[in-house]
Coordinates of C-alpha atoms and ligand atoms in Angstrom, one line a residue:
M82 CA 6.9 0.8 25.5
T83 CA 7.9 -0.1 22.0
T84 CA 6.7 2.0 19.2
S85 CA 6.4 1.3 15.6
T86 CA 9.0 4.3 14.9
A87 CA 11.7 3.3 17.3
D88 CA 15.0 2.8 15.3
L89 CA 15.8 -0.7 15.5
W90 CA 19.3 0.0 14.0
H91 CA 20.4 2.4 16.6
H92 CA 23.1 0.0 18.2
Y93 CA 24.3 -1.6 14.9
G94 CA 27.8 -0.7 14.0
R95 CA 28.1 1.9 16.8
A96 CA 31.1 0.6 18.6
R97 CA 32.9 0.1 15.4
A98 CA 31.9 3.6 14.3
T99 CA 33.9 5.1 17.3
S100 CA 37.1 3.1 16.8
D101 CA 37.4 2.5 13.2
R102 CA 36.8 5.5 11.0
A103 CA 38.8 4.4 8.0
V104 CA 37.6 3.9 4.4
P105 CA 37.7 0.1 4.3
G106 CA 40.4 -1.4 2.1
T107 CA 38.3 -4.4 1.0
F108 CA 34.6 -5.1 0.0
Y109 CA 33.3 -8.5 0.5
W110 CA 29.8 -10.2 -0.1
N111 CA 30.1 -13.0 2.6
W112 CA 28.4 -12.6 6.0
G113 CA 31.8 -12.8 7.6
Q114 CA 33.0 -9.9 5.5
N115 CA 36.4 -11.6 4.9
G116 CA 36.5 -13.4 1.8
G117 CA 35.0 -14.7 -1.5
P118 CA 34.0 -12.4 -4.5
G119 CA 34.4 -8.5 -4.2
P120 CA 33.3 -5.7 -5.9
E121 CA 33.9 -7.2 -9.6
V122 CA 30.5 -8.9 -9.2
L123 CA 29.1 -5.4 -9.8
G124 CA 30.5 -5.1 -13.1
E125 CA 31.8 -1.9 -14.7
L126 CA 31.5 1.2 -12.3
T127 CA 33.4 3.8 -14.1
G128 CA 31.1 6.9 -14.5
R129 CA 28.3 4.8 -13.5
C130 CA 25.4 5.8 -11.0
V131 CA 25.5 3.0 -8.2
G132 CA 23.0 2.7 -5.3
D133 CA 23.4 1.0 -2.0
L134 CA 20.2 -0.2 -0.5
G135 CA 20.4 -0.2 3.3
A136 CA 24.0 1.2 3.5
G137 CA 24.3 1.3 7.0
T138 CA 27.2 3.2 8.0
A139 CA 28.1 3.2 4.3
R140 CA 31.6 1.4 4.6
H141 CA 30.7 -0.5 1.2
A142 CA 29.8 2.6 -0.5
A143 CA 32.8 4.4 0.9
Y144 CA 35.0 1.7 -0.5
L145 CA 33.6 2.0 -4.0
A146 CA 33.6 5.8 -4.0
V147 CA 37.5 5.7 -3.0
H148 CA 38.6 2.5 -4.8
H149 CA 36.8 2.8 -8.1
Q150 CA 35.5 5.8 -10.3
P151 CA 31.7 5.7 -10.1
G152 CA 30.0 8.8 -11.3
R153 CA 28.1 8.8 -7.9
V154 CA 27.4 6.2 -5.3
V155 CA 24.5 6.9 -3.1
A156 CA 24.4 5.2 0.2
I157 CA 20.5 4.9 1.2
D158 CA 19.3 4.0 4.6
A159 CA 16.0 4.5 6.5
S160 CA 17.6 4.4 9.9
P161 CA 18.2 8.0 11.4
A162 CA 21.1 6.5 13.5
Q163 CA 22.8 4.8 10.5
H164 CA 22.4 7.9 8.5
T165 CA 24.1 10.2 11.3
M166 CA 26.9 7.7 11.7
A167 CA 27.5 7.2 7.9
T168 CA 27.4 11.2 7.4
D169 CA 29.9 11.7 10.5
L170 CA 32.2 9.0 9.1
Y171 CA 32.1 9.7 5.2
A172 CA 30.5 13.0 4.5
H173 CA 33.9 14.3 3.1
L174 CA 33.8 11.8 0.3
A175 CA 31.1 14.2 -1.5
P176 CA 30.1 14.4 -4.2
R177 CA 31.1 11.1 -5.5
L178 CA 29.5 9.7 -2.4
R179 CA 26.1 10.9 -1.4
I180 CA 24.6 9.7 1.8
V181 CA 20.6 9.7 1.9
A182 CA 18.2 9.3 4.7
S183 CA 15.4 7.4 3.0
D184 CA 13.4 4.2 2.8
A185 CA 14.7 2.2 -0.1
V186 CA 11.2 1.7 -1.9
S187 CA 10.3 5.4 -1.8
H188 CA 13.7 6.7 -3.1
L189 CA 13.8 3.9 -5.7
Q190 CA 10.0 4.9 -6.9
A191 CA 11.5 8.7 -7.1
M192 CA 14.3 7.5 -9.3
T193 CA 13.0 6.0 -12.2
G194 CA 15.8 4.9 -14.9
A195 CA 18.4 6.7 -12.7
Y196 CA 20.8 3.7 -11.8
E197 CA 23.2 1.6 -13.8
V198 CA 23.9 -0.5 -10.6
L199 CA 21.9 -1.4 -7.4
Y200 CA 23.2 -3.7 -4.6
S201 CA 22.5 -4.6 -1.0
V202 CA 24.8 -6.2 1.6
F203 CA 22.4 -7.8 4.1
G204 CA 20.7 -4.4 3.7
A205 CA 17.2 -3.2 2.7
L206 CA 16.6 -6.3 0.4
D207 CA 16.7 -8.5 3.6
F208 CA 14.2 -6.2 5.6
T209 CA 11.7 -5.1 3.1
D210 CA 9.0 -7.0 1.5
P211 CA 10.4 -8.1 -1.8
R212 CA 7.2 -7.5 -3.8
E213 CA 7.6 -3.7 -3.0
V214 CA 11.3 -3.4 -3.0
L215 CA 12.1 -5.7 -6.3
P216 CA 9.8 -3.9 -8.5
A217 CA 11.0 -0.5 -7.4
A218 CA 14.5 -1.6 -8.0
A219 CA 13.7 -2.7 -11.6
A220 CA 11.9 0.4 -12.2
A221 CA 14.9 2.5 -10.9
L222 CA 17.4 0.7 -12.9
K223 CA 18.3 1.8 -16.7
P224 CA 17.8 -1.0 -19.2
G225 CA 20.6 -3.5 -18.8
G226 CA 21.2 -2.1 -15.3
R227 CA 22.4 -4.8 -12.8
L228 CA 20.9 -5.7 -9.1
V229 CA 23.2 -7.7 -6.8
F230 CA 22.6 -8.6 -3.3
A231 CA 23.8 -10.5 -0.4
T232 CA 21.4 -12.1 1.7
L233 CA 21.3 -14.9 4.5
A234 CA 21.1 -18.5 2.9
H235 CA 19.4 -19.8 6.3
Y236 CA 18.7 -18.2 9.8
L237 CA 21.4 -17.5 12.0
S238 CA 20.0 -20.1 14.3
G239 CA 20.6 -22.7 11.4
A240 CA 17.1 -23.1 10.6
P241 CA 16.3 -23.5 6.9
A242 CA 15.3 -20.4 4.9
Q243 CA 11.7 -20.0 3.8
P244 CA 10.2 -22.2 1.0
D245 CA 7.6 -19.1 0.3
A246 CA 7.8 -15.3 0.2
V247 CA 7.3 -14.8 3.9
A248 CA 9.1 -12.8 6.5
A249 CA 9.9 -14.1 10.2
G250 CA 10.4 -12.1 13.4
I251 CA 13.9 -11.9 14.2
P252 CA 15.3 -10.5 17.6
A253 CA 16.2 -6.5 17.7
K254 CA 16.7 -3.9 20.2
T255 CA 15.1 -0.7 20.7
P256 CA 17.4 2.4 21.3
D257 CA 16.7 1.9 25.2
G258 CA 17.6 -1.8 25.1
E259 CA 14.3 -3.3 25.0
A260 CA 14.1 -6.6 23.4
T261 CA 11.6 -6.6 20.5
T262 CA 11.5 -8.2 16.9
M263 CA 11.8 -7.2 13.2
R264 CA 10.9 -8.6 9.9
R265 CA 13.5 -10.4 8.0
W266 CA 12.9 -11.9 4.6
V267 CA 15.3 -15.3 4.7
L268 CA 14.4 -17.1 1.8
Q269 CA 15.3 -20.2 -0.3
E270 CA 17.1 -19.6 -3.6
H271 CA 14.2 -20.7 -5.9
V272 CA 11.8 -18.1 -4.1
W273 CA 14.2 -15.2 -4.7
T274 CA 14.5 -16.3 -8.3
K275 CA 10.7 -16.4 -8.7
L276 CA 10.3 -13.0 -7.2
L277 CA 12.8 -11.5 -9.3
D278 CA 11.2 -13.1 -12.4
E279 CA 7.8 -11.6 -11.4
A280 CA 9.6 -7.9 -10.9
G281 CA 11.0 -8.3 -14.4
F282 CA 14.5 -9.2 -13.9
T283 CA 16.3 -11.6 -16.3
D284 CA 19.7 -13.6 -16.4
I285 CA 19.1 -14.4 -12.5
T286 CA 22.0 -16.3 -10.8
V287 CA 22.4 -17.4 -7.4
D288 CA 25.8 -18.5 -5.8
V289 CA 26.2 -19.9 -2.3
L290 CA 29.2 -18.4 -0.4
P291 CA 29.8 -20.8 2.3
A292 CA 30.1 -20.0 5.9
T293 CA 34.0 -19.0 6.9
G294 CA 34.0 -20.0 10.4
G295 CA 33.8 -18.3 13.8
P296 CA 31.0 -18.3 16.3
R297 CA 28.3 -16.5 14.5
T298 CA 28.6 -17.4 11.0
A299 CA 26.3 -18.2 8.0
D300 CA 26.1 -19.3 4.4
T301 CA 25.4 -16.3 2.1
L302 CA 23.4 -16.3 -1.0
L303 CA 25.0 -13.8 -3.5
V304 CA 22.1 -12.9 -6.3
T305 CA 22.6 -11.1 -9.5
A306 CA 19.8 -10.1 -11.8
Y307 CA 19.6 -7.9 -14.7
H308 CA 17.2 -5.2 -16.0
P309 CA 16.1 -6.3 -19.6
S310 CA 17.9 -4.1 -22.1
Ligands
LIG556 C1 22.4 -5.4 8.7 S1 22.4 -3.8 8.3 C2 23.5 -3.7 6.9 C3 24.1 -2.5 6.7 C4 25.2 -2.6 5.5 N1 24.7 -2.9 4.3 C5 26.4 -3.3 6.2 O1 26.7 -4.3 5.4 O2 27.1 -3.0 7.1 C6 20.8 -3.6 7.5 C7 20.5 -2.1 7.1 O3 19.5 -2.2 6.1 C8 18.7 -0.6 6.6 N2 17.5 -1.0 5.9 C9 16.5 -2.1 6.2 N3 15.3 -1.8 5.5 C10 15.5 -0.6 4.9 C11 14.7 -0.2 4.0 N4 13.4 -0.5 3.5 N5 15.0 1.2 3.2 C12 16.5 1.4 3.6 N6 17.2 1.1 4.6 C13 16.7 0.1 5.1 C14 18.8 -0.6 8.1 O4 18.5 0.5 8.4 C15 20.3 -1.0 8.3 O5 21.0 -0.1 8.4

């Protein structure tokens, strides 16, 4: 029986975690993770407090910890499996990299005004009600702070993104391999803009990063927004 507490991220990235333990040499936002803009979209990072919301195995966060000079990068993930893998791979990058097992919303709510930069690469912002996570992110940013996230521009099936702020059930697997679903917010550009505006963000921009080919590919929305200074 599937319970609501099954870790639906048990399998994600597991094979790679055994064969590729290196800190990545690149940081990309596009779905294919192989081109387009890179970490420069995050702005100045030196000495800054940076949070990755839904960091998975923390590869992006590890990249920033090694190739930039942030004060701290906090890799936040709610999945016990992802936290365990991230810790196994990159705990040695402490204290510049901090790996935290937490729901993004509760972490952000406990960290008022703590971050200069928050980002998500198909992470917590795709899988959490935006009316909860966006206001929490706004509150956790310092004035002038920046939120950047990569999210699907359409469903992987090719179906268009939602014209309203609603989630859809997408296929997932329990740790036992049983088929189930999880909620994913795949929203049109104007829906994200409205939700960010309602959460108090300003200077909102959305770029479309085109799919880069391959069998399972998709266009990406790269969204940037600022906490009012
Ligand atoms: C598709 S994976 C992406 C992981 C990583 N950003 C990457 O690019 O490899 C989505 C991740 O978001 C995490 N996640 C989803 N909702 C979350 C939430 N509310 N709080 C924290 N993590 C969350 C999942 O546990 C999962 O590890």
